PDB file of C-alpha atoms and ligand atoms in Angstrom:
ATOM      1  CA  MET A   1      77.908 129.559 260.775  1.00 51.00           C
ATOM      2  CA  VAL A   2      76.520 127.203 258.169  1.00 56.00           C
ATOM      3  CA  ASP A   3      73.573 125.718 260.092  1.00 65.00           C
ATOM      4  CA  TYR A   4      71.044 126.962 257.527  1.00 80.00           C
ATOM      5  CA  LEU A   5      72.876 125.414 254.608  1.00 89.00           C
ATOM      6  CA  LYS A   6      72.313 122.055 252.955  1.00 94.00           C
ATOM      7  CA  ILE A   7      75.820 120.689 252.613  1.00 96.00           C
ATOM      8  CA  PRO A   8      76.572 118.592 249.536  1.00 97.00           C
ATOM      9  CA  GLN A   9      78.286 115.347 250.441  1.00 98.00           C
ATOM     10  CA  HIS A  10      80.355 115.341 247.257  1.00 98.00           C
ATOM     11  CA  ILE A  11      81.497 118.415 245.309  1.00 98.00           C
ATOM     12  CA  ALA A  12      83.327 118.104 241.989  1.00 98.00           C
ATOM     13  CA  ILE A  13      85.139 121.016 240.356  1.00 98.00           C
ATOM     14  CA  ILE A  14      86.389 121.670 236.833  1.00 98.00           C
ATOM     15  CA  MET A  15      89.241 124.022 237.718  1.00 98.00           C
ATOM     16  CA  ASP A  16      89.012 126.223 234.639  1.00 98.00           C
ATOM     17  CA  GLY A  17      90.438 129.637 233.800  1.00 98.00           C
ATOM     18  CA  ASN A  18      94.046 129.468 234.965  1.00 98.00           C
ATOM     19  CA  GLY A  19      95.220 130.741 231.571  1.00 98.00           C
ATOM     20  CA  ARG A  20      92.665 133.577 231.397  1.00 98.00           C
ATOM     21  CA  TRP A  21      93.438 134.610 234.969  1.00 98.00           C
ATOM     22  CA  ALA A  22      97.136 134.928 234.075  1.00 98.00           C
ATOM     23  CA  LYS A  23      96.406 136.708 230.774  1.00 98.00           C
ATOM     24  CA  SER A  24      94.206 139.278 232.529  1.00 98.00           C
ATOM     25  CA  LYS A  25      97.193 140.161 234.679  1.00 98.00           C
ATOM     26  CA  GLY A  26      99.733 140.140 231.855  1.00 98.00           C
ATOM     27  CA  LEU A  27     101.406 137.027 233.292  1.00 98.00           C
ATOM     28  CA  PRO A  28     102.440 133.755 231.621  1.00 97.00           C
ATOM     29  CA  ARG A  29      99.834 130.941 231.680  1.00 97.00           C
ATOM     30  CA  THR A  30     102.129 128.897 233.915  1.00 97.00           C
ATOM     31  CA  VAL A  31     101.694 131.449 236.714  1.00 98.00           C
ATOM     32  CA  GLY A  32      97.961 130.792 236.404  1.00 98.00           C
ATOM     33  CA  HIS A  33      98.548 127.079 236.995  1.00 98.00           C
ATOM     34  CA  THR A  34     100.769 127.746 240.020  1.00 98.00           C
ATOM     35  CA  ASN A  35      98.052 129.942 241.498  1.00 98.00           C
ATOM     36  CA  GLY A  36      95.476 127.273 240.589  1.00 98.00           C
ATOM     37  CA  ALA A  37      97.432 124.846 242.762  1.00 98.00           C
ATOM     38  CA  LYS A  38      97.280 127.350 245.649  1.00 98.00           C
ATOM     39  CA  ALA A  39      93.534 127.760 245.132  1.00 98.00           C
ATOM     40  CA  LEU A  40      93.135 123.968 245.242  1.00 98.00           C
ATOM     41  CA  GLN A  41      94.695 123.937 248.689  1.00 97.00           C
ATOM     42  CA  ARG A  42      92.235 126.620 249.892  1.00 98.00           C
ATOM     43  CA  VAL A  43      89.304 124.740 248.385  1.00 98.00           C
ATOM     44  CA  VAL A  44      90.231 121.469 250.118  1.00 98.00           C
ATOM     45  CA  GLU A  45      90.410 123.300 253.456  1.00 97.00           C
ATOM     46  CA  ALA A  46      87.104 125.112 252.861  1.00 98.00           C
ATOM     47  CA  CYS A  47      85.246 121.968 251.826  1.00 98.00           C
ATOM     48  CA  LYS A  48      86.520 120.144 254.878  1.00 98.00           C
ATOM     49  CA  LYS A  49      85.518 123.073 257.096  1.00 97.00           C
ATOM     50  CA  PHE A  50      81.958 123.170 255.709  1.00 97.00           C
ATOM     51  CA  GLY A  51      81.481 119.427 256.225  1.00 97.00           C
ATOM     52  CA  VAL A  52      81.718 118.280 252.621  1.00 98.00           C
ATOM     53  CA  LYS A  53      82.953 114.680 252.623  1.00 98.00           C
ATOM     54  CA  ILE A  54      84.330 114.216 249.101  1.00 98.00           C
ATOM     55  CA  LEU A  55      86.015 116.672 246.743  1.00 98.00           C
ATOM     56  CA  THR A  56      86.842 115.676 243.177  1.00 99.00           C
ATOM     57  CA  VAL A  57      88.862 118.043 241.000  1.00 98.00           C
ATOM     58  CA  TYR A  58      89.670 117.882 237.293  1.00 98.00           C
ATOM     59  CA  ALA A  59      93.389 118.589 236.980  1.00 98.00           C
ATOM     60  CA  PHE A  60      94.281 117.144 233.575  1.00 98.00           C
ATOM     61  CA  SER A  61      92.093 115.713 230.831  1.00 98.00           C
ATOM     62  CA  THR A  62      93.026 113.109 228.219  1.00 97.00           C
ATOM     63  CA  GLU A  63      92.862 116.017 225.708  1.00 97.00           C
ATOM     64  CA  ASN A  64      95.244 118.237 227.698  1.00 98.00           C
ATOM     65  CA  TRP A  65      98.255 116.285 226.323  1.00 98.00           C
ATOM     66  CA  SER A  66      97.772 118.186 223.066  1.00 98.00           C
ATOM     67  CA  ARG A  67      98.622 121.538 224.683  1.00 97.00           C
ATOM     68  CA  PRO A  68     102.033 123.063 223.818  1.00 97.00           C
ATOM     69  CA  LYS A  69     104.879 120.890 225.107  1.00 97.00           C
ATOM     70  CA  GLU A  70     106.207 123.618 227.445  1.00 97.00           C
ATOM     71  CA  GLU A  71     102.815 123.902 229.140  1.00 97.00           C
ATOM     72  CA  VAL A  72     102.396 120.116 229.497  1.00 98.00           C
ATOM     73  CA  ASP A  73     105.955 119.863 230.878  1.00 98.00           C
ATOM     74  CA  PHE A  74     105.214 122.657 233.342  1.00 98.00           C
ATOM     75  CA  LEU A  75     102.016 120.966 234.521  1.00 98.00           C
ATOM     76  CA  MET A  76     103.812 117.612 234.922  1.00 98.00           C
ATOM     77  CA  ASP A  77     106.426 119.326 237.032  1.00 98.00           C
ATOM     78  CA  LEU A  78     103.715 121.007 239.112  1.00 98.00           C
ATOM     79  CA  PHE A  79     101.893 117.672 239.600  1.00 98.00           C
ATOM     80  CA  ALA A  80     105.136 115.917 240.562  1.00 98.00           C
ATOM     81  CA  LYS A  81     105.883 118.569 243.208  1.00 98.00           C
ATOM     82  CA  TYR A  82     102.267 118.609 244.417  1.00 98.00           C
ATOM     83  CA  LEU A  83     102.179 114.818 244.846  1.00 97.00           C
ATOM     84  CA  LYS A  84     105.460 114.859 246.770  1.00 96.00           C
ATOM     85  CA  ASN A  85     104.347 117.732 249.037  1.00 95.00           C
ATOM     86  CA  GLN A  86     100.964 116.320 249.920  1.00 96.00           C
ATOM     87  CA  SER A  87     102.085 113.348 251.974  1.00 94.00           C
ATOM     88  CA  LYS A  88     102.356 115.233 255.275  1.00 94.00           C
ATOM     89  CA  LYS A  89      99.322 117.506 254.692  1.00 94.00           C
ATOM     90  CA  LEU A  90      97.026 114.606 253.856  1.00 97.00           C
ATOM     91  CA  ALA A  91      98.203 112.597 256.862  1.00 96.00           C
ATOM     92  CA  GLU A  92      97.746 115.557 259.235  1.00 95.00           C
ATOM     93  CA  ASN A  93      94.212 116.104 257.975  1.00 96.00           C
ATOM     94  CA  LYS A  94      93.344 112.408 257.591  1.00 97.00           C
ATOM     95  CA  ILE A  95      92.467 112.822 253.934  1.00 98.00           C
ATOM     96  CA  ARG A  96      92.190 109.830 251.648  1.00 98.00           C
ATOM     97  CA  PHE A  97      93.688 110.507 248.229  1.00 98.00           C
ATOM     98  CA  ARG A  98      92.739 108.883 244.957  1.00 98.00           C
ATOM     99  CA  VAL A  99      93.708 109.508 241.350  1.00 98.00           C
ATOM    100  CA  LEU A 100      90.872 109.183 238.829  1.00 98.00           C
ATOM    101  CA  GLY A 101      92.209 108.343 235.393  1.00 98.00           C
ATOM    102  CA  ASP A 102      94.746 106.248 233.537  1.00 98.00           C
ATOM    103  CA  LYS A 103      98.038 106.581 235.414  1.00 98.00           C
ATOM    104  CA  SER A 104     100.046 104.664 232.816  1.00 98.00           C
ATOM    105  CA  ARG A 105     100.744 107.695 230.602  1.00 98.00           C
ATOM    106  CA  PHE A 106     102.566 109.612 233.341  1.00 98.00           C
ATOM    107  CA  SER A 107     106.298 109.384 234.041  1.00 98.00           C
ATOM    108  CA  LYS A 108     107.442 106.564 236.316  1.00 98.00           C
ATOM    109  CA  ASP A 109     108.213 109.131 239.025  1.00 98.00           C
ATOM    110  CA  ILE A 110     104.694 110.603 238.950  1.00 98.00           C
ATOM    111  CA  GLN A 111     103.075 107.158 238.847  1.00 98.00           C
ATOM    112  CA  GLU A 112     105.082 106.080 241.874  1.00 98.00           C
ATOM    113  CA  SER A 113     104.118 109.228 243.798  1.00 98.00           C
ATOM    114  CA  MET A 114     100.439 108.694 242.948  1.00 98.00           C
ATOM    115  CA  ILE A 115     100.479 105.096 244.146  1.00 98.00           C
ATOM    116  CA  LYS A 116     102.487 106.012 247.247  1.00 98.00           C
ATOM    117  CA  LEU A 117      99.962 108.718 248.237  1.00 98.00           C
ATOM    118  CA  GLU A 118      97.014 106.387 247.608  1.00 98.00           C
ATOM    119  CA  ASN A 119      98.606 103.692 249.763  1.00 98.00           C
ATOM    120  CA  GLU A 120      99.709 106.029 252.544  1.00 97.00           C
ATOM    121  CA  THR A 121      96.195 107.473 252.893  1.00 98.00           C
ATOM    122  CA  LYS A 122      94.137 104.330 252.321  1.00 98.00           C
ATOM    123  CA  ASP A 123      92.950 104.043 255.927  1.00 98.00           C
ATOM    124  CA  PHE A 124      91.768 107.661 256.285  1.00 97.00           C
ATOM    125  CA  ASP A 125      88.071 108.451 256.124  1.00 95.00           C
ATOM    126  CA  GLU A 126      87.689 112.038 257.422  1.00 94.00           C
ATOM    127  CA  PHE A 127      87.661 113.458 253.916  1.00 98.00           C
ATOM    128  CA  TYR A 128      88.207 112.140 250.391  1.00 98.00           C
ATOM    129  CA  LEU A 129      90.192 113.986 247.739  1.00 98.00           C
ATOM    130  CA  ASN A 130      89.980 112.651 244.180  1.00 98.00           C
ATOM    131  CA  VAL A 131      92.211 114.246 241.583  1.00 98.00           C
ATOM    132  CA  ALA A 132      91.246 113.464 237.976  1.00 98.00           C
ATOM    133  CA  MET A 133      94.427 113.241 235.913  1.00 98.00           C
ATOM    134  CA  ASN A 134      94.633 111.898 232.375  1.00 98.00           C
ATOM    135  CA  TYR A 135      90.907 111.459 232.879  1.00 98.00           C
ATOM    136  CA  GLY A 136      88.157 111.381 230.275  1.00 98.00           C
ATOM    137  CA  GLY A 137      84.568 110.375 230.988  1.00 98.00           C
ATOM    138  CA  ARG A 138      84.183 108.436 227.748  1.00 98.00           C
ATOM    139  CA  SER A 139      87.458 106.546 228.337  1.00 98.00           C
ATOM    140  CA  GLU A 140      86.256 105.714 231.836  1.00 98.00           C
ATOM    141  CA  ILE A 141      82.985 104.282 230.490  1.00 98.00           C
ATOM    142  CA  LEU A 142      84.908 102.284 227.850  1.00 98.00           C
ATOM    143  CA  LYS A 143      87.305 100.964 230.508  1.00 98.00           C
ATOM    144  CA  ALA A 144      84.365  99.755 232.620  1.00 98.00           C
ATOM    145  CA  THR A 145      82.677  98.229 229.555  1.00 98.00           C
ATOM    146  CA  LYS A 146      85.822  96.309 228.569  1.00 98.00           C
ATOM    147  CA  GLU A 147      86.378  94.995 232.100  1.00 98.00           C
ATOM    148  CA  ILE A 148      82.759  93.853 232.362  1.00 98.00           C
ATOM    149  CA  ALA A 149      82.842  92.269 228.879  1.00 98.00           C
ATOM    150  CA  SER A 150      85.980  90.385 229.843  1.00 98.00           C
ATOM    151  CA  GLU A 151      84.301  89.040 233.000  1.00 98.00           C
ATOM    152  CA  VAL A 152      81.313  87.927 230.930  1.00 98.00           C
ATOM    153  CA  SER A 153      83.459  86.234 228.296  1.00 98.00           C
ATOM    154  CA  SER A 154      85.492  84.382 230.911  1.00 98.00           C
ATOM    155  CA  GLY A 155      82.272  83.120 232.540  1.00 98.00           C
ATOM    156  CA  LYS A 156      82.883  85.020 235.783  1.00 98.00           C
ATOM    157  CA  LEU A 157      79.826  87.231 235.320  1.00 98.00           C
ATOM    158  CA  ASP A 158      76.349  86.471 233.952  1.00 98.00           C
ATOM    159  CA  ILE A 159      75.296  89.061 231.360  1.00 98.00           C
ATOM    160  CA  ASN A 160      71.868  89.382 232.990  1.00 98.00           C
ATOM    161  CA  SER A 161      73.373  90.401 236.297  1.00 98.00           C
ATOM    162  CA  ILE A 162      74.951  93.553 234.846  1.00 98.00           C
ATOM    163  CA  ASP A 163      73.280  96.502 236.538  1.00 98.00           C
ATOM    164  CA  GLU A 164      74.277  99.993 237.713  1.00 98.00           C
ATOM    165  CA  LYS A 165      75.936  98.575 240.818  1.00 97.00           C
ATOM    166  CA  VAL A 166      78.116  96.222 238.783  1.00 98.00           C
ATOM    167  CA  PHE A 167      79.030  99.075 236.436  1.00 98.00           C
ATOM    168  CA  GLU A 168      79.915 101.373 239.316  1.00 98.00           C
ATOM    169  CA  ASN A 169      82.423  98.847 240.597  1.00 98.00           C
ATOM    170  CA  HIS A 170      84.431  99.428 237.421  1.00 98.00           C
ATOM    171  CA  ILE A 171      84.612 103.218 237.318  1.00 98.00           C
ATOM    172  CA  TYR A 172      87.326 105.256 239.027  1.00 98.00           C
ATOM    173  CA  THR A 173      84.990 106.520 241.768  1.00 98.00           C
ATOM    174  CA  PHE A 174      84.016 102.978 242.859  1.00 98.00           C
ATOM    175  CA  GLY A 175      82.727 102.875 246.407  1.00 97.00           C
ATOM    176  CA  GLN A 176      81.913 106.597 246.468  1.00 98.00           C
ATOM    177  CA  PRO A 177      78.589 108.383 245.940  1.00 98.00           C
ATOM    178  CA  SER A 178      78.194 110.509 242.795  1.00 98.00           C
ATOM    179  CA  PRO A 179      78.737 114.282 243.099  1.00 98.00           C
ATOM    180  CA  ASP A 180      75.783 116.283 244.403  1.00 98.00           C
ATOM    181  CA  LEU A 181      77.222 119.471 242.957  1.00 98.00           C
ATOM    182  CA  ILE A 182      79.522 120.023 239.970  1.00 98.00           C
ATOM    183  CA  ILE A 183      81.161 123.432 239.655  1.00 98.00           C
ATOM    184  CA  ARG A 184      82.953 124.724 236.566  1.00 98.00           C
ATOM    185  CA  THR A 185      84.749 127.998 237.138  1.00 98.00           C
ATOM    186  CA  SER A 186      85.354 130.693 234.515  1.00 97.00           C
ATOM    187  CA  GLY A 187      81.830 130.792 233.108  1.00 94.00           C
ATOM    188  CA  GLU A 188      82.091 127.997 230.553  1.00 96.00           C
ATOM    189  CA  GLN A 189      78.840 125.989 230.705  1.00 98.00           C
ATOM    190  CA  ARG A 190      79.802 122.455 229.667  1.00 97.00           C
ATOM    191  CA  LEU A 191      81.187 119.350 231.347  1.00 98.00           C
ATOM    192  CA  SER A 192      83.899 118.473 228.793  1.00 97.00           C
ATOM    193  CA  GLY A 193      83.705 114.762 229.569  1.00 98.00           C
ATOM    194  CA  PHE A 194      83.954 115.193 233.349  1.00 98.00           C
ATOM    195  CA  LEU A 195      82.307 112.384 235.343  1.00 98.00           C
ATOM    196  CA  LEU A 196      79.905 111.475 232.538  1.00 98.00           C
ATOM    197  CA  TRP A 197      78.402 108.477 234.337  1.00 98.00           C
ATOM    198  CA  GLN A 198      78.436 110.125 237.775  1.00 98.00           C
ATOM    199  CA  CYS A 199      76.885 113.478 236.741  1.00 98.00           C
ATOM    200  CA  SER A 200      73.379 112.079 236.039  1.00 97.00           C
ATOM    201  CA  TYR A 201      71.677 113.819 238.969  1.00 96.00           C
ATOM    202  CA  SER A 202      74.306 116.404 239.944  1.00 97.00           C
ATOM    203  CA  GLU A 203      73.380 120.050 240.328  1.00 97.00           C
ATOM    204  CA  LEU A 204      75.512 122.209 238.024  1.00 98.00           C
ATOM    205  CA  TYR A 205      76.939 125.603 238.941  1.00 98.00           C
ATOM    206  CA  PHE A 206      78.970 127.886 236.687  1.00 98.00           C
ATOM    207  CA  PRO A 207      80.486 130.857 238.524  1.00 98.00           C
ATOM    208  CA  LYS A 208      82.282 133.371 236.278  1.00 98.00           C
ATOM    209  CA  ILE A 209      85.347 133.607 238.506  1.00 98.00           C
ATOM    210  CA  HIS A 210      88.638 132.058 237.336  1.00 98.00           C
ATOM    211  CA  PHE A 211      89.929 129.143 239.396  1.00 98.00           C
ATOM    212  CA  PRO A 212      93.045 130.882 240.838  1.00 98.00           C
ATOM    213  CA  ASP A 213      90.644 133.309 242.589  1.00 98.00           C
ATOM    214  CA  PHE A 214      88.555 130.495 244.070  1.00 98.00           C
ATOM    215  CA  ASP A 215      88.497 130.426 247.867  1.00 98.00           C
ATOM    216  CA  GLU A 216      86.415 129.708 250.949  1.00 98.00           C
ATOM    217  CA  GLU A 217      83.962 132.516 250.130  1.00 98.00           C
ATOM    218  CA  GLN A 218      83.372 131.063 246.661  1.00 98.00           C
ATOM    219  CA  ILE A 219      82.768 127.589 248.093  1.00 98.00           C
ATOM    220  CA  LYS A 220      80.270 129.134 250.505  1.00 97.00           C
ATOM    221  CA  LEU A 221      78.469 130.876 247.614  1.00 97.00           C
ATOM    222  CA  ALA A 222      78.358 127.559 245.725  1.00 98.00           C
ATOM    223  CA  ILE A 223      76.910 125.765 248.753  1.00 97.00           C
ATOM    224  CA  GLU A 224      74.360 128.568 249.232  1.00 96.00           C
ATOM    225  CA  GLU A 225      73.288 128.195 245.593  1.00 96.00           C
ATOM    226  CA  TYR A 226      73.077 124.407 246.019  1.00 97.00           C
ATOM    227  CA  SER A 227      70.978 124.868 249.168  1.00 95.00           C
ATOM    228  CA  LYS A 228      68.394 126.837 247.174  1.00 93.00           C
ATOM    229  CA  ARG A 229      67.919 124.104 244.576  1.00 92.00           C
ATOM    230  CA  ASP A 230      64.939 121.803 244.868  1.00 76.00           C
ATOM    231  CA  ARG A 231      66.670 118.493 244.290  1.00 69.00           C
ATOM    232  CA  ARG A 232      64.511 115.829 242.745  1.00 62.00           C
ATOM    233  CA  TYR A 233      67.058 113.064 242.936  1.00 56.00           C
ATOM    234  CA  GLY A 234      65.390 109.705 242.502  1.00 54.00           C
ATOM    235  CA  LYS A 235      61.995 111.226 241.753  1.00 48.00           C
ATOM    236  CA  VAL A 236      62.371 111.715 238.024  1.00 45.00           C
TER     237      VAL A 236
HETATM  238  C1  FPP B   1      92.338 124.747 233.107  1.00 96.62           C
HETATM  239  O1  FPP B   1      92.636 126.100 232.943  1.00 96.62           O
HETATM  240  C2  FPP B   1      93.276 124.152 234.006  1.00 96.62           C
HETATM  241  C3  FPP B   1      94.112 123.103 233.745  1.00 96.62           C
HETATM  242  C4  FPP B   1      94.171 122.393 232.473  1.00 96.62           C
HETATM  243  C5  FPP B   1      95.039 122.638 234.755  1.00 96.62           C
HETATM  244  C6  FPP B   1      94.445 122.504 236.118  1.00 96.62           C
HETATM  245  C7  FPP B   1      95.528 122.509 237.053  1.00 96.62           C
HETATM  246  C8  FPP B   1      95.570 123.187 238.192  1.00 96.62           C
HETATM  247  C9  FPP B   1      94.455 123.960 238.776  1.00 96.62           C
HETATM  248  C10 FPP B   1      96.835 123.158 238.920  1.00 96.62           C
HETATM  249  C11 FPP B   1      96.728 122.505 240.228  1.00 96.62           C
HETATM  250  C12 FPP B   1      96.429 121.088 240.203  1.00 96.62           C
HETATM  251  C13 FPP B   1      97.149 120.184 240.903  1.00 96.62           C
HETATM  252  C14 FPP B   1      96.662 118.796 241.019  1.00 96.62           C
HETATM  253  C15 FPP B   1      98.420 120.555 241.524  1.00 96.62           C
HETATM  254  P1  FPP B   1      93.092 126.577 231.513  1.00 96.62           P
HETATM  255  O2  FPP B   1      94.565 126.527 231.464  1.00 96.62           O
HETATM  256  O3  FPP B   1      92.392 125.764 230.476  1.00 96.62           O
HETATM  257  O4  FPP B   1      92.582 128.046 231.516  1.00 96.62           O
HETATM  258  P2  FPP B   1      92.029 128.841 230.271  1.00 96.62           P
HETATM  259  O5  FPP B   1      90.804 128.128 229.794  1.00 96.62           O
HETATM  260  O6  FPP B   1      91.727 130.171 230.844  1.00 96.62           O
HETATM  261  O7  FPP B   1      93.122 128.877 229.247  1.00 96.62           O
END
């Protein structure tokens, strides 16, 4: 079915438009988030079906804490339930799970669920699911910089040996290739701090559709668009 397509190895998605989707239907924003979670499930299945190896999704940014308390509480509740429900699904599908971001700001319960899922799935390699939570690209770069500076100051690392490879060992996606394709739903055309180091050579795609309506057909359209692009990775 997809023989003619060039399949990106790594797709990353900014899951935007949950609020607008709900508003357009006269529903509370929270219903948009619940339907966003359902769409995420469909997207994981579609990516796996098309032969994508890694899917990274932006679920919660470092700035999202400043949303109204009721919305943040709702999202935390949704994340807590999601993390608890995924255990069986990820095992059945041999999916390796990883959180990108600073876990320390989440409740103890959520942190424990995150670590449990990461540990339970650590030996799977069929498919990789990264969920960016309390993630910011600038914070990630600062984290890597601090860790590297500390290794230099303790004498563990020579300053002249710092290169891209060393840096990549200190970002959340360590060990994984950068995304080939970054999608932001809902028509907004900016990255909002998503994968700032990793996005250097990614193709960008901005479909107008809101994330709760995202499905297998939309992933196929994104892959078709990606297939048409003349990638010059490494040449420029
Ligand atoms: C952006 O839409 C979306 C979020 C801040 C939350 C993303 C969360 C989900 C898709 C829920 C599922 C995720 C997991 C991990 C269970 P928005 O609220 O900013 O929409 P708007 O721009 O239309 O207001």
